[in-house]
Amino acid sequence: MASVMVINDVIDIRFTGWERVWVGREQFALPLTAVRHVALVDNPLRLARGARRGYVVSGFAKIGVWGLYGGPRQLVAARRAEPGLHLVLDRASAGGEFDQVVLSSPAAPGLVETITRAMAARA
């Protein structure tokens, strides 16, 4: 399961060994200034849509990159029965690769609160 930490003005996402294979990276560092919207979601699996380069176990997990040929480009590491973190990004400010990040984490409620506070502080 990916770990997420908010350090200073950066959301640091680190992927586990087998997740790295499907997302194509070990880490994704996202500046808080790139986040346009943050939300807690009950079922993050439903958010990943479209063509993909990734791993799917229907109804259990989605890991990889979604939206390859249209729609929002999403970085996804989501599992069933875990709360989710949904970040809508300014693609250019986020490095030009992704429009959204969808993650499962037991810490998602606290992360949403932390990111929301940090976004309000910079506004």
Coordinates of C-alpha atoms in Angstrom, one line a residue:
M1 CA 0.0 0.0 0.0
A2 CA 1.4 3.4 -1.0
S3 CA 2.4 5.7 1.9
V4 CA 1.5 9.3 1.8
M5 CA 3.1 12.1 3.9
V6 CA 2.7 15.9 3.8
I7 CA 6.1 17.4 4.3
N8 CA 6.3 21.2 4.2
D9 CA 4.6 22.1 0.9
V10 CA 4.9 18.7 -0.7
I11 CA 2.7 15.6 -0.8
D12 CA 5.2 12.7 -0.9
I13 CA 3.7 9.5 -2.2
R14 CA 5.9 6.3 -2.0
F15 CA 4.8 3.1 -3.7
T16 CA 5.5 -0.4 -2.5
G17 CA 7.6 -2.9 -4.5
W18 CA 4.8 -4.4 -6.6
E19 CA 3.0 -1.1 -7.0
R20 CA 6.1 0.4 -8.5
V21 CA 5.9 -2.1 -11.4
W22 CA 2.5 -0.9 -12.4
V23 CA 2.8 2.9 -11.7
G24 CA 6.3 3.0 -13.2
R25 CA 7.9 4.9 -10.3
E26 CA 9.0 4.6 -6.7
Q27 CA 7.8 8.0 -5.6
F28 CA 5.6 10.9 -6.7
A29 CA 6.3 14.3 -5.1
L30 CA 3.5 16.6 -5.6
P31 CA 3.6 20.3 -4.7
L32 CA 0.6 21.5 -2.6
T33 CA 0.2 24.4 -5.1
A34 CA -0.7 21.9 -7.8
V35 CA -3.7 20.5 -5.8
R36 CA -7.0 22.1 -6.9
H37 CA -9.4 19.9 -5.0
V38 CA -9.0 17.2 -2.3
A39 CA -11.7 14.7 -1.3
L40 CA -12.3 11.7 0.9
V41 CA -14.0 8.9 -1.1
D42 CA -15.6 5.7 0.2
N43 CA -14.9 3.6 -2.9
P44 CA -11.8 4.9 -4.7
L45 CA -11.9 1.9 -7.1
R46 CA -14.9 3.6 -8.9
L47 CA -12.9 6.7 -9.8
A48 CA -10.4 4.9 -12.1
R49 CA -11.8 4.9 -15.6
G50 CA -10.8 4.6 -19.2
A51 CA -7.9 2.9 -20.9
R52 CA -5.1 1.9 -18.6
R53 CA -1.6 0.7 -18.1
G54 CA -1.9 -1.2 -14.9
Y55 CA -3.1 -4.0 -12.8
V56 CA -6.7 -4.8 -12.0
V57 CA -8.3 -7.5 -9.9
S58 CA -12.0 -6.8 -10.5
G59 CA -13.6 -5.4 -7.3
F60 CA -10.4 -5.6 -5.3
A61 CA -7.6 -3.5 -6.6
K62 CA -6.5 -1.1 -9.3
I63 CA -2.9 0.1 -9.6
G64 CA -1.3 2.0 -12.5
V65 CA -2.1 4.8 -14.9
W66 CA -5.7 5.3 -16.2
G67 CA -7.0 7.7 -18.9
L68 CA -4.3 6.9 -21.5
Y69 CA -6.4 7.8 -24.6
G70 CA -8.7 10.5 -23.2
G71 CA -10.3 11.8 -20.1
P72 CA -8.3 12.7 -17.1
R73 CA -4.9 11.0 -16.7
Q74 CA -5.0 9.3 -13.3
L75 CA -2.3 7.9 -11.1
V76 CA -4.0 5.1 -9.2
A77 CA -3.2 2.8 -6.2
A78 CA -6.6 1.8 -4.8
R79 CA -8.0 -1.2 -2.9
R80 CA -11.4 -2.3 -1.8
A81 CA -12.6 -1.7 1.8
E82 CA -10.2 1.2 2.4
P83 CA -11.0 4.9 2.4
G84 CA -9.6 6.8 -0.5
L85 CA -7.9 10.1 -1.2
H86 CA -8.8 11.8 -4.4
L87 CA -6.7 14.7 -5.6
V88 CA -7.6 16.9 -8.6
L89 CA -4.5 18.6 -9.9
D90 CA -3.4 21.4 -12.1
R91 CA -1.5 19.2 -14.5
A92 CA 1.1 21.7 -15.5
S93 CA 1.9 22.6 -11.8
A94 CA 2.0 18.9 -11.0
G95 CA 4.8 18.1 -13.5
G96 CA 2.6 17.6 -16.6
E97 CA 1.9 13.9 -16.2
F98 CA -1.4 13.6 -14.2
D99 CA -4.7 15.3 -13.8
Q100 CA -5.7 13.3 -10.7
V101 CA -4.3 11.0 -8.0
V102 CA -6.5 8.3 -6.5
L103 CA -5.1 6.4 -3.5
S104 CA -6.3 4.1 -0.8
S105 CA -5.1 4.6 2.7
P106 CA -6.3 3.9 6.2
A107 CA -5.0 7.4 7.0
A108 CA -7.1 9.1 4.2
P109 CA -9.4 11.1 6.5
G110 CA -6.4 12.6 8.3
L111 CA -4.6 13.3 5.0
V112 CA -7.6 15.1 3.6
E113 CA -7.8 17.3 6.7
T114 CA -4.1 18.0 6.6
I115 CA -4.1 18.9 2.9
T116 CA -7.2 21.0 3.2
R117 CA -5.6 23.0 6.1
A118 CA -2.4 23.4 4.1
M119 CA -4.3 24.6 1.0
A120 CA -6.3 27.1 3.1
A121 CA -3.1 28.4 4.7
R122 CA -1.6 29.3 1.4
A123 CA -4.8 30.9 0.0

